[in-house]
mmCIF file of C-alpha atoms (C1' of nucleotides) in Angstrom:
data_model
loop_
_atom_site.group_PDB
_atom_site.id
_atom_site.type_symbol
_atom_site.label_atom_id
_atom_site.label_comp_id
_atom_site.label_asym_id
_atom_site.label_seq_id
_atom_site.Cartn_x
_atom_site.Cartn_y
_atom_site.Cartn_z
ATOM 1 C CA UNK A 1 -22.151 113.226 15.341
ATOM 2 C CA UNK A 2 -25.228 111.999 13.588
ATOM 3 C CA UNK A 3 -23.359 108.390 13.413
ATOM 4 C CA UNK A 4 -22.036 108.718 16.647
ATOM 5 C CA UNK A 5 -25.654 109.315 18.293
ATOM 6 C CA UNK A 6 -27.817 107.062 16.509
ATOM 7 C CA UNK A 7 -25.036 104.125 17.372
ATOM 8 C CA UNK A 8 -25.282 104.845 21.155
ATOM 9 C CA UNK A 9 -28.834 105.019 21.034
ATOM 10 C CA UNK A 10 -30.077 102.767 24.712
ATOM 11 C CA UNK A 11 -26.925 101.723 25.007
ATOM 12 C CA UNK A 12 -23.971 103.196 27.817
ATOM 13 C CA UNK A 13 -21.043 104.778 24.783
ATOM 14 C CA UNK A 14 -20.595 102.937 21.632
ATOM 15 C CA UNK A 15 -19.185 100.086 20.738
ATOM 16 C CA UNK A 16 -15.476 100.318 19.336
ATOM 17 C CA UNK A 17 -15.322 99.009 15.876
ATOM 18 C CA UNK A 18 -12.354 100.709 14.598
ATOM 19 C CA UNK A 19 -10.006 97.259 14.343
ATOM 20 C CA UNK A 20 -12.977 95.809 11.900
ATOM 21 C CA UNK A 21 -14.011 99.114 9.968
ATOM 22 C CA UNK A 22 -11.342 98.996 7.085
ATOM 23 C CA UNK A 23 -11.324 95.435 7.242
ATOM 24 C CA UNK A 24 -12.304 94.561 3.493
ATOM 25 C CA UNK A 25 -13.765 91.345 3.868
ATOM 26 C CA UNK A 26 -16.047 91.996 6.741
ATOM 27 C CA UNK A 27 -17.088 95.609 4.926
ATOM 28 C CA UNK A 28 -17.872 93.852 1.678
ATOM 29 C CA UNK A 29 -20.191 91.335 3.706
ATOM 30 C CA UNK A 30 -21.810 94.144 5.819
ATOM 31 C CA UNK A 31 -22.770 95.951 2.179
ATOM 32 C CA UNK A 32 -23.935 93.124 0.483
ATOM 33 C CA UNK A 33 -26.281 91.883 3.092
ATOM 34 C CA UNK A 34 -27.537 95.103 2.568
ATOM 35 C CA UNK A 35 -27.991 95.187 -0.518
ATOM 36 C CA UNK A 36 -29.450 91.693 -1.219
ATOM 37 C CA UNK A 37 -31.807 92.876 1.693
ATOM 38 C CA UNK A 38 -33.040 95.812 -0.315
ATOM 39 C CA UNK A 39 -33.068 93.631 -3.718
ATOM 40 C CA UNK A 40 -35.494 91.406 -2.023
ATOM 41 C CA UNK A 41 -37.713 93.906 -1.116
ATOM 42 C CA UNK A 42 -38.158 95.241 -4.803
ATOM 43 C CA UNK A 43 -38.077 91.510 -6.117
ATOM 44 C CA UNK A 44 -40.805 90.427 -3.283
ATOM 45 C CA UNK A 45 -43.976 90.472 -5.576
ATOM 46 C CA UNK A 46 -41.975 88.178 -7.887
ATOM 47 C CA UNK A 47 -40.689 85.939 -4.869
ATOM 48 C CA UNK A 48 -37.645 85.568 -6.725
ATOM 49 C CA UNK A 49 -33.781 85.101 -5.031
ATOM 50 C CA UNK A 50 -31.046 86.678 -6.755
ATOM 51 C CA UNK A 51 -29.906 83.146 -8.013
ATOM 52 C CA UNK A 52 -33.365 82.828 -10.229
ATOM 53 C CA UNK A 53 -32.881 86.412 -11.425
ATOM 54 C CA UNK A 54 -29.085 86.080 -12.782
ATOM 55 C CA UNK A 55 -30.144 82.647 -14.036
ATOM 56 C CA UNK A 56 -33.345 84.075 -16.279
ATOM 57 C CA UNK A 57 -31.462 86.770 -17.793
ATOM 58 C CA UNK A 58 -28.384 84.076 -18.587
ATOM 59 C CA UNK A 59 -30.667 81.548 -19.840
ATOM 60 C CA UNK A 60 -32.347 84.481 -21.804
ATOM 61 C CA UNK A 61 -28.593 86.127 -22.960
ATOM 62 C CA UNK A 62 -28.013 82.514 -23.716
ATOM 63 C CA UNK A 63 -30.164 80.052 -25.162
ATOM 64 C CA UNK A 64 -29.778 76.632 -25.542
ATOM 65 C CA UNK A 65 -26.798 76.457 -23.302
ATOM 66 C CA UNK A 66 -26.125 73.571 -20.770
ATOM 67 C CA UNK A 67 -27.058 73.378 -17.010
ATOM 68 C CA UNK A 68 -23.746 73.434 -15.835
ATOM 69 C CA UNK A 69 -22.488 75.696 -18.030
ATOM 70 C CA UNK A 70 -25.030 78.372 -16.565
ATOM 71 C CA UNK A 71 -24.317 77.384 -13.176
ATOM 72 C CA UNK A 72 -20.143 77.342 -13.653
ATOM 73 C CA UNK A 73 -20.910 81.262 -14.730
ATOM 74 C CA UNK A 74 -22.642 82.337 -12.210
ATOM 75 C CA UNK A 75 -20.194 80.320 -9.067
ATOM 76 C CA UNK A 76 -23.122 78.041 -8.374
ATOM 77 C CA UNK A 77 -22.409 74.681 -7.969
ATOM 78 C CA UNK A 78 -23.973 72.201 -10.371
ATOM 79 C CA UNK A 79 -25.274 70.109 -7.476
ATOM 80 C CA UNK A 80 -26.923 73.311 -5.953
ATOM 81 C CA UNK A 81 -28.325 74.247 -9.551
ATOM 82 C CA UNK A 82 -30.541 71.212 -9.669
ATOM 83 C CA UNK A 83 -33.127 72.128 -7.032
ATOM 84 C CA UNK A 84 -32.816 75.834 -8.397
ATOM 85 C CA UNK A 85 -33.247 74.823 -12.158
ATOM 86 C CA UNK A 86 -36.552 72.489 -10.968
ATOM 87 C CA UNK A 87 -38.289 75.666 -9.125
ATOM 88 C CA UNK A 88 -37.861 77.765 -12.390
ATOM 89 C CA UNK A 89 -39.062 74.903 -14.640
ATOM 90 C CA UNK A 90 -41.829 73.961 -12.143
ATOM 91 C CA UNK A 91 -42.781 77.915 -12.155
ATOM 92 C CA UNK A 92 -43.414 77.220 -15.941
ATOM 93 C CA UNK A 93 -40.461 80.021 -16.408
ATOM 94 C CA UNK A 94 -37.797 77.865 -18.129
ATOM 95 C CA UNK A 95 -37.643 74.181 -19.900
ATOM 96 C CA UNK A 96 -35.274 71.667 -20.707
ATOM 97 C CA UNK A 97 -34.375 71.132 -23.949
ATOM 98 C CA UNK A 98 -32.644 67.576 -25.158
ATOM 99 C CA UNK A 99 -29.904 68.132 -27.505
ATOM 100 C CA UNK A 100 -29.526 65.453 -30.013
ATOM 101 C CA UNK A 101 -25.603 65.337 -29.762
ATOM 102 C CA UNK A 102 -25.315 64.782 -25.915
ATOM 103 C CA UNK A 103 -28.344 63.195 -24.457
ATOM 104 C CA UNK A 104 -27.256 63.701 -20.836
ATOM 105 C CA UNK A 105 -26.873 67.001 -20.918
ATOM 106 C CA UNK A 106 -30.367 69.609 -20.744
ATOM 107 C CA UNK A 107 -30.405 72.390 -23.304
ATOM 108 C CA UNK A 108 -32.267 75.339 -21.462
ATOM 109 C CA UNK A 109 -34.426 78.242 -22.709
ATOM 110 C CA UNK A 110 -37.116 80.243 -21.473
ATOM 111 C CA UNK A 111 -40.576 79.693 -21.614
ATOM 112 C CA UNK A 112 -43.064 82.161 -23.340
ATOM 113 C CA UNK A 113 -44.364 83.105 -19.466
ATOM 114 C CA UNK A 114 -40.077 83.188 -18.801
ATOM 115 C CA UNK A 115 -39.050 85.693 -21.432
ATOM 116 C CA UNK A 116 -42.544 87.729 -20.118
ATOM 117 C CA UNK A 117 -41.303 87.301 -16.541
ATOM 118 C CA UNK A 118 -37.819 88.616 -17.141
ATOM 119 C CA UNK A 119 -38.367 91.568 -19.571
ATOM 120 C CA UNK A 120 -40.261 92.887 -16.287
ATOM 121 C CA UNK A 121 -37.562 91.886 -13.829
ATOM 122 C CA UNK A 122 -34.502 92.826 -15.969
ATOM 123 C CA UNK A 123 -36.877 96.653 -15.544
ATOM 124 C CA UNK A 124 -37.118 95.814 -11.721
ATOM 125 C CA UNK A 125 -33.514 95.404 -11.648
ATOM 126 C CA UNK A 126 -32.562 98.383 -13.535
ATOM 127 C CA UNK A 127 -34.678 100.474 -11.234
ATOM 128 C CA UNK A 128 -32.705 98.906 -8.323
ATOM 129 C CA UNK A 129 -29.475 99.267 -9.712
ATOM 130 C CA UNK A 130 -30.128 102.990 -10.516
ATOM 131 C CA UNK A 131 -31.093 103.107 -6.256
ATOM 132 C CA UNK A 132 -27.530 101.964 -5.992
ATOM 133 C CA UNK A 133 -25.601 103.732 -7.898
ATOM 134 C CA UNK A 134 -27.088 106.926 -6.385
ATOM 135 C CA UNK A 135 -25.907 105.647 -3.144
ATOM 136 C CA UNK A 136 -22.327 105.311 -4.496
ATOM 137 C CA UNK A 137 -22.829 108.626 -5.829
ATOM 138 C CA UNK A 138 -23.511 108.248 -10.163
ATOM 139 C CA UNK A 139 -22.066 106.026 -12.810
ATOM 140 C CA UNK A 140 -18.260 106.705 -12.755
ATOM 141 C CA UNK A 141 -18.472 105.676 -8.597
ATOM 142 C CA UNK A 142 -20.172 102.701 -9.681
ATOM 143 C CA UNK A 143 -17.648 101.670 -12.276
ATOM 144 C CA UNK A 144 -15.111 102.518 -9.732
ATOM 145 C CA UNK A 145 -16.242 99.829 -7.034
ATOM 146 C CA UNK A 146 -16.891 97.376 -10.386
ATOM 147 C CA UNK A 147 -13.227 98.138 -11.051
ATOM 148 C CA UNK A 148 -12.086 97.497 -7.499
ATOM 149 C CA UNK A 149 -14.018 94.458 -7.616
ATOM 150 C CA UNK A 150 -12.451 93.366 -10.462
ATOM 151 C CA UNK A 151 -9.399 93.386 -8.785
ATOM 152 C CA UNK A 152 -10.529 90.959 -5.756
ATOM 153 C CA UNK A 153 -12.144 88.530 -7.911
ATOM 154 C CA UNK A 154 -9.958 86.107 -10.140
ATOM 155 C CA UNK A 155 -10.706 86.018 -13.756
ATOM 156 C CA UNK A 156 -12.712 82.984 -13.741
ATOM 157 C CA UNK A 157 -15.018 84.006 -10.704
ATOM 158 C CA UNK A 158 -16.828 86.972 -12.955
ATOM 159 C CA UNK B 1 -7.868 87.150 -24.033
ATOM 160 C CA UNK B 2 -6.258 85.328 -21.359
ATOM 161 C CA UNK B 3 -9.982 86.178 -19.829
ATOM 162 C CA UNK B 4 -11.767 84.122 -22.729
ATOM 163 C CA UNK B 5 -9.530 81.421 -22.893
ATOM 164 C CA UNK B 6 -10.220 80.601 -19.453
ATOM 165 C CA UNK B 7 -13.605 81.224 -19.362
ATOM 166 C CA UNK B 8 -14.189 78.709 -22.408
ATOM 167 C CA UNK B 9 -12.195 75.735 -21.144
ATOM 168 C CA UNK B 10 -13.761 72.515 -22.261
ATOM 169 C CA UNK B 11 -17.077 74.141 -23.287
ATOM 170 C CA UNK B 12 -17.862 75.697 -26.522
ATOM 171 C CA UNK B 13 -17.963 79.812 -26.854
ATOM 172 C CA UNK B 14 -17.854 81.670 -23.577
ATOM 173 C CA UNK B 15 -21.010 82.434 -21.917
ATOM 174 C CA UNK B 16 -22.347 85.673 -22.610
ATOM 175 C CA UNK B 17 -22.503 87.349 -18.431
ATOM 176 C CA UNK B 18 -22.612 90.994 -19.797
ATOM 177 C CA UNK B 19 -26.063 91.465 -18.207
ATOM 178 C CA UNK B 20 -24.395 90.414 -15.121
ATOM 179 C CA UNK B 21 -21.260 92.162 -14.937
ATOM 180 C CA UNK B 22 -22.038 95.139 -13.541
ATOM 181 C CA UNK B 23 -24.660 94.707 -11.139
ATOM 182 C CA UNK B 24 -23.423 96.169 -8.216
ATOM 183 C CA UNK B 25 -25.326 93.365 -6.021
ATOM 184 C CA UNK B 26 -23.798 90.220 -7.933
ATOM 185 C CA UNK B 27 -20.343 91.706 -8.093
ATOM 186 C CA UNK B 28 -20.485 92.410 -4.069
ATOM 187 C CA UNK B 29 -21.618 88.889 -3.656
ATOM 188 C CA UNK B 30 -18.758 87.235 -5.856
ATOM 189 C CA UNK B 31 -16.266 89.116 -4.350
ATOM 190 C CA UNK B 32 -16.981 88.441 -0.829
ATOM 191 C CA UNK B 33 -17.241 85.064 -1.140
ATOM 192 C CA UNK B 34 -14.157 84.859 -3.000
ATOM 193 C CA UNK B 35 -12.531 86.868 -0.324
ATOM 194 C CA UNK B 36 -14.503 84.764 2.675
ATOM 195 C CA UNK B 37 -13.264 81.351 0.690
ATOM 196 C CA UNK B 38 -9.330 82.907 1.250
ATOM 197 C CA UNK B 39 -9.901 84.239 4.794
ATOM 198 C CA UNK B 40 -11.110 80.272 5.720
ATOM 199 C CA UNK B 41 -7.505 79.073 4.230
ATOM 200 C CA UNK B 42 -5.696 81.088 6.347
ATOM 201 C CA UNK B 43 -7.646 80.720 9.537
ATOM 202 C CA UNK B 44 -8.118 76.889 8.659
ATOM 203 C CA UNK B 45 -5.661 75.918 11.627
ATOM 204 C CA UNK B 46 -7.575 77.659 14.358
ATOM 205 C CA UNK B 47 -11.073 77.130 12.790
ATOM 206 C CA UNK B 48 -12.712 80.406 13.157
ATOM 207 C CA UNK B 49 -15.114 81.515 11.369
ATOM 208 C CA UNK B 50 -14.866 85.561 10.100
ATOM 209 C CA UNK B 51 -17.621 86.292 12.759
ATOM 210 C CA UNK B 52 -16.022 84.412 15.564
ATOM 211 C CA UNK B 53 -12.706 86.226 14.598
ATOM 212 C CA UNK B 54 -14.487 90.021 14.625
ATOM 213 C CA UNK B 55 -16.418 88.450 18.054
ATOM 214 C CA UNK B 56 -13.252 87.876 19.520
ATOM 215 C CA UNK B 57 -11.090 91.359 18.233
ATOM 216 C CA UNK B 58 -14.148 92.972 19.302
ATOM 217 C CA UNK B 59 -14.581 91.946 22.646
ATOM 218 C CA UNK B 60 -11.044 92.678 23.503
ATOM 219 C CA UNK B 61 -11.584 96.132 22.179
ATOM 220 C CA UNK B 62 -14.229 96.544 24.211
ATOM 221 C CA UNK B 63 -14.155 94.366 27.454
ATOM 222 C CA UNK B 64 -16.941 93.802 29.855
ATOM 223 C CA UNK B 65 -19.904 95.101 27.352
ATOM 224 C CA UNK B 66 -23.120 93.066 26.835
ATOM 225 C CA UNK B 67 -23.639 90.107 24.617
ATOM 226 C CA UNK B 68 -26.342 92.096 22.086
ATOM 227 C CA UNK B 69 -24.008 95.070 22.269
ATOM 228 C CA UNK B 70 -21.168 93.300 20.388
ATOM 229 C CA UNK B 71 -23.834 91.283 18.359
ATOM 230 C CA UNK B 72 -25.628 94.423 17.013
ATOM 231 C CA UNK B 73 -22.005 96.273 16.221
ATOM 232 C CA UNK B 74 -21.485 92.876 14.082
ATOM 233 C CA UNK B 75 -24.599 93.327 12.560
ATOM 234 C CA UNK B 76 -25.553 89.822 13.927
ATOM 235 C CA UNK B 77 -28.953 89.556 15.204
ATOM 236 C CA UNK B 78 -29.121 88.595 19.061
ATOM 237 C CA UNK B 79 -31.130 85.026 18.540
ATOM 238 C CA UNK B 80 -27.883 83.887 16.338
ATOM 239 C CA UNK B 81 -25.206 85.181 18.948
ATOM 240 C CA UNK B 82 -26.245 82.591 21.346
ATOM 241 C CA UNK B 83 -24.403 79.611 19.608
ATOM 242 C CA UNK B 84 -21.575 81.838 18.613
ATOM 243 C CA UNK B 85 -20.518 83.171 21.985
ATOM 244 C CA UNK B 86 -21.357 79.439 23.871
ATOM 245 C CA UNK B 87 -19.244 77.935 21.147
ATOM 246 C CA UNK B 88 -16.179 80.496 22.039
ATOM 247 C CA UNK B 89 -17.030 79.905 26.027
ATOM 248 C CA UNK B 90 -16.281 76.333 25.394
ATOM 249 C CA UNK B 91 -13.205 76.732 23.647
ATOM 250 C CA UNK B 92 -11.859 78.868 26.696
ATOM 251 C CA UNK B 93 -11.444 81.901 24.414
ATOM 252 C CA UNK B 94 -14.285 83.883 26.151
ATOM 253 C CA UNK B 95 -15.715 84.201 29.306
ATOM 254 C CA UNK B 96 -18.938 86.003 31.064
ATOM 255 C CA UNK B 97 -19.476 87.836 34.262
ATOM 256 C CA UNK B 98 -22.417 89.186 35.804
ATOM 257 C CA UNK B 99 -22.456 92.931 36.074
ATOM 258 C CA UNK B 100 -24.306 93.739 39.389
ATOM 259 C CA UNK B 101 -26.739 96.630 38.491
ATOM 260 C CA UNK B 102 -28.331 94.024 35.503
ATOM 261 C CA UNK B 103 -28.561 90.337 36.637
ATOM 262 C CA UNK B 104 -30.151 89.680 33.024
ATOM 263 C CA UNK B 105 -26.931 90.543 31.524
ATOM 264 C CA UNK B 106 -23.860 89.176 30.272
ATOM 265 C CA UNK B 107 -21.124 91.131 30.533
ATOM 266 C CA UNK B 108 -18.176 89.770 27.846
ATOM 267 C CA UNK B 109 -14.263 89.351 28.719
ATOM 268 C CA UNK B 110 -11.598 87.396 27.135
ATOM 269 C CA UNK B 111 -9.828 84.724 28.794
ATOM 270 C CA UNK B 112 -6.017 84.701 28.871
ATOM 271 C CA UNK B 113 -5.829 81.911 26.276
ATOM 272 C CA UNK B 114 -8.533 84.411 23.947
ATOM 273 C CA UNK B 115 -5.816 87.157 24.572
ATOM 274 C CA UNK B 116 -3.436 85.339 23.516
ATOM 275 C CA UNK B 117 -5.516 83.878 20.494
ATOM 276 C CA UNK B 118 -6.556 86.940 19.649
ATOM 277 C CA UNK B 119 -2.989 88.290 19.325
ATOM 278 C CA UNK B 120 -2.278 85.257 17.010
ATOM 279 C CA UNK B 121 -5.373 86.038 14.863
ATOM 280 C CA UNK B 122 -4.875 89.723 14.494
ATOM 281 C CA UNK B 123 -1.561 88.992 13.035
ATOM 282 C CA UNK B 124 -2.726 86.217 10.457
ATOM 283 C CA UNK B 125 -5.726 88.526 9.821
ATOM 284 C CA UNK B 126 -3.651 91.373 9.336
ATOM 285 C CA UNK B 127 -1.016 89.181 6.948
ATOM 286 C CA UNK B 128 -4.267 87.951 5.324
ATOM 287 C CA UNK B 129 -5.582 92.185 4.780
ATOM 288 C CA UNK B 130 -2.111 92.692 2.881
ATOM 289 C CA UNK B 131 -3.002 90.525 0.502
ATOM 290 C CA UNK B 132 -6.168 92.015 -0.051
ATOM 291 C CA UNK B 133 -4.799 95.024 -0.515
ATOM 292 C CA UNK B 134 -2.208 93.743 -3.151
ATOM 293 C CA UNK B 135 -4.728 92.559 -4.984
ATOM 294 C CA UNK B 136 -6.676 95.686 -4.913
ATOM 295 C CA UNK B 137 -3.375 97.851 -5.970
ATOM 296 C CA UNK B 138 -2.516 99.569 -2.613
ATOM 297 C CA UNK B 139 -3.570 101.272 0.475
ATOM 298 C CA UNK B 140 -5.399 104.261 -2.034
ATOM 299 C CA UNK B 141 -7.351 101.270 -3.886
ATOM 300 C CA UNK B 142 -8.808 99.998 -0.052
ATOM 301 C CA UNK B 143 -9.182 103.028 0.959
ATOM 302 C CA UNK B 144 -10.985 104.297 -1.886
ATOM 303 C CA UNK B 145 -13.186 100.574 -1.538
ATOM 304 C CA UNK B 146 -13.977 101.109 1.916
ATOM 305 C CA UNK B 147 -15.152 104.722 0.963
ATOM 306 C CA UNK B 148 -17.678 103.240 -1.464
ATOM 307 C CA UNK B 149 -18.572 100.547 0.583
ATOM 308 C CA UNK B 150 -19.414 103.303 2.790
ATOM 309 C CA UNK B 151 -22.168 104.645 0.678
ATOM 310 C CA UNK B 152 -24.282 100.938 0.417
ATOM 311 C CA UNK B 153 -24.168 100.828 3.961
ATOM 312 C CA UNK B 154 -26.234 102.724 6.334
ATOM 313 C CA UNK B 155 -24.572 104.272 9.332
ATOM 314 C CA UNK B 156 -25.715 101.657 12.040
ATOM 315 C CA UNK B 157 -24.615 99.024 9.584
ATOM 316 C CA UNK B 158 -21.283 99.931 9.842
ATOM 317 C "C1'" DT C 1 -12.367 56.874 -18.443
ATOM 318 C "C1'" DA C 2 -14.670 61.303 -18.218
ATOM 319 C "C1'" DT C 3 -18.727 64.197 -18.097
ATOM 320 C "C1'" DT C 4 -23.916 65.579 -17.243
ATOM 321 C "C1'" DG C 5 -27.109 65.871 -14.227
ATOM 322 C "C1'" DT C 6 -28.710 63.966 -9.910
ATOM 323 C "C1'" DT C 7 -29.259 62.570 -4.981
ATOM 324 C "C1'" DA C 8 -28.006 62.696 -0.362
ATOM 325 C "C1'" DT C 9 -26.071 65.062 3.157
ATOM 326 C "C1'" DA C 10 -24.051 68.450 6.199
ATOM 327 C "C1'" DC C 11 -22.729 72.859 7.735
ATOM 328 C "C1'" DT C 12 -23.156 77.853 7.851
ATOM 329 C "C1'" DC C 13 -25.736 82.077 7.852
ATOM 330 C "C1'" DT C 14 -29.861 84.471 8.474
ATOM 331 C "C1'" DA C 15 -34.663 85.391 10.174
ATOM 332 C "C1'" DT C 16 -38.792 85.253 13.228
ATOM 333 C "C1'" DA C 17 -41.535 84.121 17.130
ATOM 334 C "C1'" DA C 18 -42.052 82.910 21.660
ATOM 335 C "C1'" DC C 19 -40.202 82.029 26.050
ATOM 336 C "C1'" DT C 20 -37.587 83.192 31.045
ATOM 337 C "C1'" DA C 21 -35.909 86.103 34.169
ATOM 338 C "C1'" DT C 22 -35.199 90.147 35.274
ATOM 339 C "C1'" DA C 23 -35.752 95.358 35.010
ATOM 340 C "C1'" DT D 1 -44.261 96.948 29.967
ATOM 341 C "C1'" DA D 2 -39.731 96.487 28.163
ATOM 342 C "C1'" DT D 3 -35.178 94.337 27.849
ATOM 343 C "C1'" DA D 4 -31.269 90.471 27.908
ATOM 344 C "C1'" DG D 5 -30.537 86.325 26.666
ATOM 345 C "C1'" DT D 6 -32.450 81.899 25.149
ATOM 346 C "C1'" DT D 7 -34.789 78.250 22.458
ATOM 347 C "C1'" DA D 8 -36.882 76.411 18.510
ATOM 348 C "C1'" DT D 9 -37.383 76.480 13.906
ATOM 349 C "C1'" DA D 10 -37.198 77.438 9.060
ATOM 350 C "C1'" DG D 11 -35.165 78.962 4.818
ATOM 351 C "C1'" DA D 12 -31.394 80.031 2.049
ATOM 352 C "C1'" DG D 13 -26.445 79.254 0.418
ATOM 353 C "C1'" DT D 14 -22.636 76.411 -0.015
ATOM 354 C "C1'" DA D 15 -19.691 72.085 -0.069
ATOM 355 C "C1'" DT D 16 -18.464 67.170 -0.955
ATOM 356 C "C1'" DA D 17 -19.099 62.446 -2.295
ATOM 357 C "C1'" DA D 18 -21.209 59.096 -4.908
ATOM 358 C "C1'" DC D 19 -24.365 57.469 -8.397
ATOM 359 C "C1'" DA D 20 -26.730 56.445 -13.299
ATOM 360 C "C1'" DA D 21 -26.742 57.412 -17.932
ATOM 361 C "C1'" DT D 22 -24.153 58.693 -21.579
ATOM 362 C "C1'" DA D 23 -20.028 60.176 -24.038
#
DNA sequence: TATTGTTATACTCTATAACTATA
DNA sequence: TATAGTTATAGAGTATAACAATA
């Protein structure tokens, strides 16, 4: 009834949504926008998208690595990880490294100020993440949905 | 193992994404897209978008009701509807009438040719949610999704 | 020949503010 | 004053093709 009243709210009766509300695609967009809305609230001081955040804690999990290899892990395409890789270097959060085997490629690592920035944002995150799972309802919910997940997203694509 | 294998590929060990792998955010957003990226292969022939598909089902479920009152049940905010809805007027699919008692209004029907789109799409859509729902292991599996999916949304958002 | 990183480009989605015409 | 729809605009995210330097 609660649902039911604060849909209708100005409006005449509300709006029938029962041919999209199982629909998985649609209800996995509708809950992500969500929730990358409410991550960018907590992650506002730091003005930082989820893109910079999952690439400081790679870069930090994994030193040294390639460009492109950090991009192909996350799903970001190396084209699109050029402008993102500048910002973070240009923030003074990350630098380029030239490794002596392959001089194309760019070695990254985090700076001093980087590995500063994301022990504070990895404890941003965990604080956001522990919002979430008590919306799902505790730990073995959120392994649940991870499981579920799982299942959607081929092998490669984690 | 099959897992590592393909992760390593041409590069040298895996990338370490275990900081990654369970946030609930990040594992949302690969997963929709990855489920969006499918959806756009089977609707490729009629070139509609997910939100012009859910414009469409949605209208038809609920004829004659205002623009912003099928925008806000899609979660899509009024300003961005615009474009959507002329771009469906121009393909024939939709078509708007002026209810008397508001002459700011538009009041949203579907043409013949959007019924009889929109009995096309609901089929490919619903082929399309069967395969979804293989993936995910049966009706249970979606159902128990949708349940979580439930809890990161807020009511209105639904 | 193939790969690394880059540039250029385009399209989609989302967000906000300000406008118009009506209410 | 407030609402329905509109316009303009800006910022992200994503996609492809083509290039230079290097392997």
């Amino acid at each position: 009834m609660a649902v039911a009243e604060s849909a209708r709210k100005k409006s005449g009766a509300a709006i029938d949504v029962s041919s999209m509300d199982k629909v998985i695609g649609y209800r996995l967009r509708r809950a992500q926008h969500y929730v990358f809305q409410q991550f960018g609230e907590s992650f506002a001081q730091y003005d930082l998208r989820p893109s910079e955040y999952s690439t400081l804690v790679l870069v930090e999990d994994n030193p040294g690595r390639r460009q492109n290899e950090i991009a192909d892990a996350l799903g970001i395409k190396k084209a699109n990880f050029v402008a993102l890789i500048r910002g973070l270097v240009e923030r003074g959060y990350i630098e380029l490294a030239q490794p002596p085997s392959d001089r194309r490629a760019h070695a990254l690592h985090l700076t001093e100020a980087g590995r500063q920035l994301t022990k504070q944002i990895r404890k941003t995150q965990d604080d956001f993440e522990a919002h979430c799972i008590e919306m799902l309802g505790g730990i073995d919910a959120r392994d649940q949905l991870i499981a579920l997940l799982d299942r959607l997203t081929p092998p490669r694509e984690r």
